[in-house]
Short mmCIF file of C-alpha atoms and ligand atoms in Angstrom, two decimals:
data_model
loop_
_atom_site.label_atom_id
_atom_site.label_comp_id
_atom_site.label_asym_id
_atom_site.label_seq_id
_atom_site.Cartn_x
_atom_site.Cartn_y
_atom_site.Cartn_z
CA MET A 1 0.04 0.06 -0.10
CA LYS A 2 1.12 3.81 -0.82
CA VAL A 3 0.08 5.91 2.35
CA LEU A 4 0.18 9.53 2.30
CA VAL A 5 1.04 10.60 5.82
CA TYR A 6 0.49 13.96 7.31
CA GLY A 7 2.28 15.28 9.83
CA GLY A 8 5.13 12.26 8.85
CA THR A 9 8.44 14.66 9.89
CA GLY A 10 6.59 15.28 13.21
CA SER A 11 6.80 13.23 16.43
CA GLN A 12 3.15 11.89 16.06
CA GLY A 13 3.20 10.87 11.92
CA SER A 14 7.14 9.68 12.08
CA ALA A 15 5.70 6.87 14.23
CA VAL A 16 3.20 5.94 11.53
CA VAL A 17 5.67 6.17 8.98
CA ARG A 18 7.91 3.81 10.84
CA ASN A 19 5.25 1.06 11.59
CA LEU A 20 4.19 1.37 7.81
CA LEU A 21 7.67 0.61 6.76
CA LYS A 22 7.72 -2.43 9.60
CA ARG A 23 4.22 -3.59 7.81
CA ASP A 24 6.19 -3.81 4.41
CA HIS A 25 4.24 -0.76 2.89
CA GLN A 26 5.38 2.66 1.31
CA PRO A 27 4.89 5.76 3.25
CA ILE A 28 4.80 9.03 1.55
CA ILE A 29 5.36 11.97 3.87
CA LEU A 30 3.58 15.11 2.67
CA THR A 31 5.84 17.98 3.77
CA ARG A 32 6.80 21.49 3.32
CA ASN A 33 10.52 20.58 4.16
CA PRO A 34 11.63 17.31 2.57
CA GLU A 35 14.91 17.73 4.27
CA LYS A 36 13.01 17.26 7.80
CA ALA A 37 12.44 13.80 6.28
CA GLN A 38 15.81 12.71 5.07
CA PRO A 39 16.16 10.15 8.21
CA MET A 40 12.78 8.41 7.20
CA VAL A 41 13.89 8.57 3.88
CA GLU A 42 16.93 6.71 4.58
CA MET A 43 14.74 4.03 5.98
CA GLY A 44 12.56 3.57 2.66
CA ALA A 45 9.90 6.39 3.15
CA ALA A 46 9.27 8.77 0.33
CA THR A 47 8.19 12.46 0.25
CA VAL A 48 5.91 14.59 -1.59
CA MET A 49 5.92 18.59 -1.17
CA GLY A 50 2.38 19.83 0.03
CA ASP A 51 0.96 22.47 2.15
CA MET A 52 -2.36 21.75 4.15
CA GLU A 53 -3.05 25.44 3.23
CA ASN A 54 -2.63 24.60 -0.26
CA ALA A 55 -5.63 22.36 -1.46
CA ASP A 56 -4.42 21.80 -4.95
CA SER A 57 -0.98 20.25 -3.54
CA LEU A 58 -2.74 18.11 -1.47
CA VAL A 59 -4.90 16.86 -4.45
CA GLU A 60 -1.84 15.81 -6.42
CA ALA A 61 -0.42 14.30 -3.58
CA THR A 62 -3.68 12.26 -2.67
CA ALA A 63 -3.97 11.01 -6.21
CA ALA A 64 -0.61 8.95 -6.32
CA VAL A 65 -2.01 6.86 -2.89
CA ASP A 66 -4.22 3.88 -1.51
CA ALA A 67 -4.83 5.73 1.84
CA VAL A 68 -4.22 8.60 3.88
CA ALA A 69 -3.10 9.17 7.45
CA LEU A 70 -4.30 12.19 8.78
CA MET A 71 -3.75 14.52 11.99
CA ALA A 72 -4.27 17.93 12.45
CA PRO A 73 -1.08 20.01 12.73
CA ALA A 74 -0.81 21.85 16.36
CA PHE A 75 1.86 24.45 16.67
CA VAL A 76 1.13 26.65 13.56
CA PRO A 77 1.17 30.41 13.08
CA ASN A 78 -2.63 30.64 12.78
CA PRO A 79 -4.67 27.98 14.91
CA MET A 80 -7.78 29.23 13.47
CA LEU A 81 -6.94 27.68 9.91
CA VAL A 82 -6.41 24.08 10.89
CA PRO A 83 -10.04 23.26 10.40
CA MET A 84 -9.48 24.32 6.75
CA TYR A 85 -6.24 22.59 6.37
CA VAL A 86 -7.92 19.19 7.56
CA GLN A 87 -11.16 19.99 5.20
CA ASN A 88 -8.60 20.41 2.36
CA ALA A 89 -7.01 17.07 3.16
CA ILE A 90 -10.47 15.64 3.33
CA ASN A 91 -11.54 17.04 -0.10
CA ALA A 92 -8.22 15.79 -1.78
CA ALA A 93 -9.10 12.34 -0.54
CA GLN A 94 -12.97 12.57 -1.82
CA GLN A 95 -11.44 14.30 -5.35
CA ALA A 96 -8.97 11.34 -5.42
CA GLY A 97 -11.35 8.70 -5.72
CA ASN A 98 -12.86 8.67 -1.82
CA LYS A 99 -9.32 7.29 -0.72
CA PHE A 100 -9.48 5.41 2.72
CA ILE A 101 -8.52 7.87 5.75
CA VAL A 102 -7.11 7.14 9.28
CA TYR A 103 -7.58 10.06 11.40
CA ASN A 104 -5.63 10.28 14.31
CA THR A 105 -7.48 12.84 16.91
CA SER A 106 -4.36 13.43 18.85
CA GLY A 107 -6.05 13.04 22.08
CA PRO A 108 -9.47 12.67 23.95
CA VAL A 109 -12.61 13.57 22.61
CA ILE A 110 -15.58 15.62 24.35
CA GLU A 111 -18.78 14.38 22.80
CA GLU A 112 -20.34 17.68 23.16
CA ARG A 113 -19.10 21.57 22.05
CA THR A 114 -17.57 23.21 25.37
CA GLY A 115 -16.04 26.16 23.68
CA GLN A 116 -12.74 25.04 24.28
CA PRO A 117 -11.15 25.22 20.76
CA ALA A 118 -8.64 22.04 20.81
CA TYR A 119 -11.61 20.06 21.77
CA ASP A 120 -14.60 21.72 19.65
CA MET A 121 -12.33 21.20 16.33
CA ARG A 122 -11.81 17.50 17.24
CA LEU A 123 -15.40 17.64 16.97
CA ASP A 124 -15.78 19.63 13.77
CA ILE A 125 -13.37 17.13 12.28
CA LEU A 126 -15.27 13.99 13.06
CA ALA A 127 -18.22 15.88 11.24
CA MET A 128 -16.35 16.98 8.48
CA LEU A 129 -15.57 13.27 7.79
CA ARG A 130 -19.02 12.05 8.21
CA ASP A 131 -20.27 14.74 5.91
CA SER A 132 -17.68 14.00 3.13
CA GLY A 133 -18.63 10.30 2.53
CA VAL A 134 -14.88 9.48 2.80
CA PRO A 135 -14.41 5.91 4.26
CA HIS A 136 -12.51 6.72 7.41
CA VAL A 137 -11.21 5.31 10.91
CA VAL A 138 -11.06 7.29 13.89
CA VAL A 139 -7.91 6.29 16.20
CA GLN A 140 -8.49 8.21 19.40
CA PRO A 141 -5.81 8.19 21.75
CA THR A 142 -5.13 9.46 25.51
CA ALA A 143 -2.29 10.95 26.92
CA TYR A 144 1.25 10.17 25.33
CA MET A 145 3.98 8.76 27.21
CA GLU A 146 6.09 11.31 25.37
CA ASN A 147 5.16 14.28 27.24
CA LEU A 148 7.00 12.76 29.97
CA LEU A 149 10.15 13.90 27.64
CA GLY A 150 8.70 17.26 28.22
CA PRO A 151 10.60 20.38 30.22
CA TRP A 152 8.05 20.06 32.84
CA THR A 153 9.04 16.73 33.74
CA ARG A 154 12.14 15.29 32.21
CA PRO A 155 14.80 17.75 33.93
CA ASN A 156 13.09 16.78 37.41
CA ILE A 157 13.67 13.07 37.03
CA ILE A 158 17.25 14.21 35.51
CA ALA A 159 18.10 16.31 38.42
CA HIS A 160 15.88 15.09 41.56
CA ASP A 161 14.56 11.54 40.97
CA THR A 162 10.86 13.24 40.75
CA LEU A 163 8.37 12.85 38.04
CA SER A 164 6.74 15.77 38.21
CA TYR A 165 3.39 16.51 36.23
CA PRO A 166 0.36 18.67 36.44
CA VAL A 167 -2.16 15.79 37.46
CA ASP A 168 -3.16 15.39 41.05
CA ASP A 169 -1.85 12.07 42.47
CA HIS A 170 -5.05 10.09 42.43
CA VAL A 171 -6.22 10.70 38.95
CA ARG A 172 -5.48 7.55 36.77
CA LEU A 173 -4.07 8.15 33.03
CA GLY A 174 -3.84 5.11 30.43
CA TRP A 175 -0.48 6.48 29.10
CA ILE A 176 0.40 5.33 25.51
CA ALA A 177 3.61 5.42 23.33
CA THR A 178 3.52 7.21 20.28
CA GLU A 179 5.06 4.50 18.74
CA ASP A 180 2.03 2.27 19.34
CA VAL A 181 -0.55 4.97 18.37
CA GLY A 182 1.67 4.80 15.23
CA ALA A 183 1.39 1.09 15.06
CA LEU A 184 -2.42 0.79 15.67
CA ILE A 185 -2.63 3.31 12.93
CA ALA A 186 -0.76 1.39 10.21
CA ALA A 187 -2.90 -1.72 11.50
CA ALA A 188 -6.19 0.22 10.57
CA LEU A 189 -4.76 1.28 7.59
CA GLU A 190 -4.94 -2.35 6.20
CA HIS A 191 -8.83 -2.50 7.29
CA PRO A 192 -11.07 -0.40 5.28
CA GLU A 193 -13.49 -2.46 5.96
CA TYR A 194 -13.77 -0.92 9.66
CA SER A 195 -14.75 2.26 8.18
CA GLY A 196 -17.16 4.32 10.27
CA GLU A 197 -15.48 2.67 13.43
CA ARG A 198 -13.70 4.80 15.93
CA PHE A 199 -11.27 3.02 18.08
CA LYS A 200 -10.46 4.50 21.59
CA VAL A 201 -6.96 3.70 22.48
CA SER A 202 -4.62 3.65 25.66
CA GLY A 203 -1.57 2.00 27.08
CA LEU A 204 -2.72 -1.17 28.70
CA GLU A 205 -2.00 0.44 32.45
CA ASN A 206 -4.31 2.86 34.06
CA VAL A 207 -2.17 4.34 36.74
CA THR A 208 -2.24 6.96 39.25
CA GLY A 209 0.75 9.59 39.51
CA PRO A 210 2.38 7.51 42.00
CA GLU A 211 1.93 4.49 40.27
CA LEU A 212 3.57 5.86 37.10
CA ALA A 213 6.45 6.70 38.85
CA GLU A 214 6.91 3.27 40.55
CA ARG A 215 6.67 1.93 36.82
CA MET A 216 9.29 4.25 35.39
CA SER A 217 11.38 3.78 38.44
CA VAL A 218 11.56 -0.15 37.26
CA GLY A 219 12.55 0.67 33.46
CA LEU A 220 14.70 3.25 34.31
CA GLY A 221 16.48 1.00 37.31
CA ARG A 222 16.44 4.25 40.07
CA SER A 223 13.66 5.09 42.53
CA ILE A 224 11.58 8.16 41.21
CA ARG A 225 8.74 9.56 43.20
CA TYR A 226 5.64 11.28 41.75
CA TYR A 227 5.10 14.76 42.47
CA ALA A 228 1.83 16.27 41.58
CA MET A 229 2.97 19.64 39.77
CA PRO A 230 0.87 23.03 40.92
CA LEU A 231 -0.52 24.50 37.46
CA GLU A 232 1.44 28.04 38.19
CA ALA A 233 4.68 25.83 38.40
CA PHE A 234 3.72 23.97 35.26
CA GLY A 235 3.00 27.32 33.35
CA ALA A 236 6.69 28.94 34.56
CA ALA A 237 8.29 25.43 33.17
CA LEU A 238 6.50 26.32 29.84
CA ASP A 239 7.35 30.25 29.70
CA ALA A 240 10.91 29.31 30.83
CA ALA A 241 11.25 26.74 27.85
CA PHE A 242 9.15 28.09 25.30
CA GLY A 243 9.22 31.99 26.05
CA PRO A 244 7.04 34.04 27.99
CA GLY A 245 3.09 33.33 27.59
CA ALA A 246 3.10 29.73 26.55
CA GLY A 247 2.75 28.75 30.17
CA ALA A 248 -0.61 30.53 30.05
CA GLY A 249 -1.91 28.10 27.42
CA GLY A 250 -0.63 25.19 29.22
CA ILE A 251 -2.24 26.26 32.55
CA ALA A 252 -5.61 26.92 30.53
CA GLY A 253 -5.38 23.67 29.14
CA TYR A 254 -5.08 21.59 31.98
CA GLN A 255 -7.21 23.43 34.29
CA PHE A 256 -9.99 22.68 31.51
CA GLN A 257 -8.99 19.01 31.86
CA ARG A 258 -9.45 19.06 35.78
CA ASP A 259 -12.70 21.05 35.20
CA ASN A 260 -13.87 18.65 32.85
CA ALA A 261 -12.74 15.20 34.18
CA ASP A 262 -16.01 13.42 34.13
CA LYS A 263 -16.57 13.87 30.45
CA ILE A 264 -12.75 13.00 29.28
CA SER A 265 -12.18 9.51 28.94
CA MET A 266 -8.36 8.68 29.69
CA TYR A 267 -8.59 4.81 29.59
CA ALA A 268 -9.40 2.51 27.03
CA ASP A 269 -10.56 -1.24 26.97
CA MET A 270 -8.05 -2.36 24.68
CA THR A 271 -9.14 -5.89 24.72
CA PRO A 272 -11.79 -5.47 21.58
CA VAL A 273 -9.26 -3.05 20.07
CA LEU A 274 -6.42 -5.37 19.99
CA GLU A 275 -8.79 -8.38 18.32
CA LYS A 276 -9.32 -6.03 15.44
CA LEU A 277 -5.85 -4.46 15.44
CA PRO A 278 -3.26 -6.63 16.94
CA VAL A 279 -0.17 -4.84 17.78
CA GLN A 280 2.32 -5.26 20.59
CA MET A 281 1.66 -2.57 23.21
CA THR A 282 4.53 -1.08 25.20
CA SER A 283 4.30 -1.12 28.68
CA ILE A 284 5.34 2.16 31.03
CA ALA A 285 8.38 0.19 32.34
CA GLN A 286 9.37 -0.59 28.80
CA TRP A 287 8.83 2.99 27.45
CA ALA A 288 11.12 4.05 30.62
CA ALA A 289 13.91 1.64 29.41
CA GLN A 290 13.82 2.65 25.74
CA HIS A 291 14.41 6.01 26.96
CA ARG A 292 16.93 5.58 29.68
CA MET A 293 19.65 7.90 28.27
CA ALA A 294 16.96 10.71 27.96
CA PHE A 295 16.54 10.62 31.64
CA GLN A 296 20.14 10.65 32.98
N1 NAP B 301 -2.38 13.31 23.43
C1 NAP B 301 -1.04 13.80 23.76
O1 NAP B 301 -0.76 13.39 24.89
C2 NAP B 301 -0.04 14.65 23.16
C3 NAP B 301 0.81 14.83 23.52
C4 NAP B 301 1.44 15.92 22.25
C5 NAP B 301 1.21 16.13 21.46
N2 NAP B 301 -0.27 16.07 21.27
C6 NAP B 301 -0.93 16.23 19.94
O2 NAP B 301 -0.05 16.32 18.94
C7 NAP B 301 -0.26 17.30 17.76
C8 NAP B 301 1.29 17.59 17.25
O3 NAP B 301 1.88 16.60 16.72
P1 NAP B 301 3.18 16.44 16.61
O4 NAP B 301 3.84 16.49 17.96
O5 NAP B 301 3.47 14.98 15.71
O6 NAP B 301 3.67 17.70 15.82
P2 NAP B 301 4.78 18.24 15.18
O7 NAP B 301 6.01 17.37 15.60
O8 NAP B 301 5.22 19.44 15.59
O9 NAP B 301 4.97 18.13 13.90
C9 NAP B 301 4.02 18.61 13.35
C10 NAP B 301 3.95 18.22 11.69
O10 NAP B 301 2.79 18.67 11.29
C11 NAP B 301 3.29 19.14 10.08
N3 NAP B 301 2.56 20.54 9.61
C12 NAP B 301 2.32 21.72 10.03
N4 NAP B 301 1.85 22.67 9.58
C13 NAP B 301 1.77 22.06 8.05
C14 NAP B 301 1.22 22.50 6.83
N5 NAP B 301 0.66 23.84 6.35
N6 NAP B 301 1.07 21.94 6.02
C15 NAP B 301 1.66 20.29 6.10
N7 NAP B 301 2.21 19.66 7.16
C16 NAP B 301 2.11 20.89 8.44
C17 NAP B 301 5.06 19.46 9.78
O11 NAP B 301 5.59 19.00 8.38
P3 NAP B 301 6.52 19.89 7.93
O12 NAP B 301 7.08 20.73 8.53
O13 NAP B 301 7.25 18.73 7.40
O14 NAP B 301 5.90 20.52 6.74
C18 NAP B 301 5.01 18.19 10.82
O15 NAP B 301 5.06 16.88 10.24
C19 NAP B 301 -1.05 18.01 18.48
O16 NAP B 301 -2.28 17.67 17.67
C20 NAP B 301 -1.02 17.96 19.59
O17 NAP B 301 -2.48 18.37 20.27
C21 NAP B 301 -0.84 15.11 21.67
#
């Protein structure tokens, strides 16, 4: 299969690319910057120049493939344009002959409008897909383990053996490795007959903060404790890493999650998912062991 991969040079899309290659498919990375794709080209991926803002470039790129791995980019100069980007991608799949799409929501979905743009946009994209008539499957993950590499967590593990994260001790999260989301998407791309299904996916462990730290301790081979980071401290870490102002958005996002915890599902029963999409899942301890160097 030839698969057009949106965001294939980024952290989520590159996991799709690697897993397509493992399954002997041909990923074609849509990118504005082919040089960013070089490591994956060396592994066997191809690239096509395209910009989600430029509808024609997407039509041309989609005509040459069998299926599409779609995600919405996040860190763009004008986030208001992202729904248009995604609509362009869906239109291109439709014009190219209703090419099968697997859409990664990149996070949980709240099933009603909330006024929070990141969540409302996911609902809008699901509606665009339904309205388009293009065959599609949705993969809906929870929290990525890679968040633990962020500047609010990693430096404190390195310096203080403390896993700081802006979530209260008792809250359970089904952390999932980005690589596993990529594997599930690559598997779903082989099944156009699942069209119309939405797979809610998470890791296999649904853990509190202290349990997360215990499992990280196993993988890292040293004792790590959990610290439920106050939102102000989280915001300060974002400001320090990404520049003044970044923290306010991060604080608002996590405050929203706290206020709407009853509507946001952060764990999925993976038994029925893995029956349809059999992939090898990564445990938290395995993920920590794979990333041991990053935490030294
Ligand atoms: N659930 C979680 O725990 C979690 C954690 C982290 C992030 N996320 C989500 O992950 C997403 C970010 O993904 P990421 O980390 O993979 O992003 P990333 O590493 O920043 O990569 C962004 C990708 O988007 C592509 N892109 C951006 N603008 C584009 C445009 N105009 N046309 C074509 N491609 C464009 C870039 O391609 P080129 O530059 O090559 O053109 C790049 O491949 C967000 O939706 C975020 O909410 C979720």
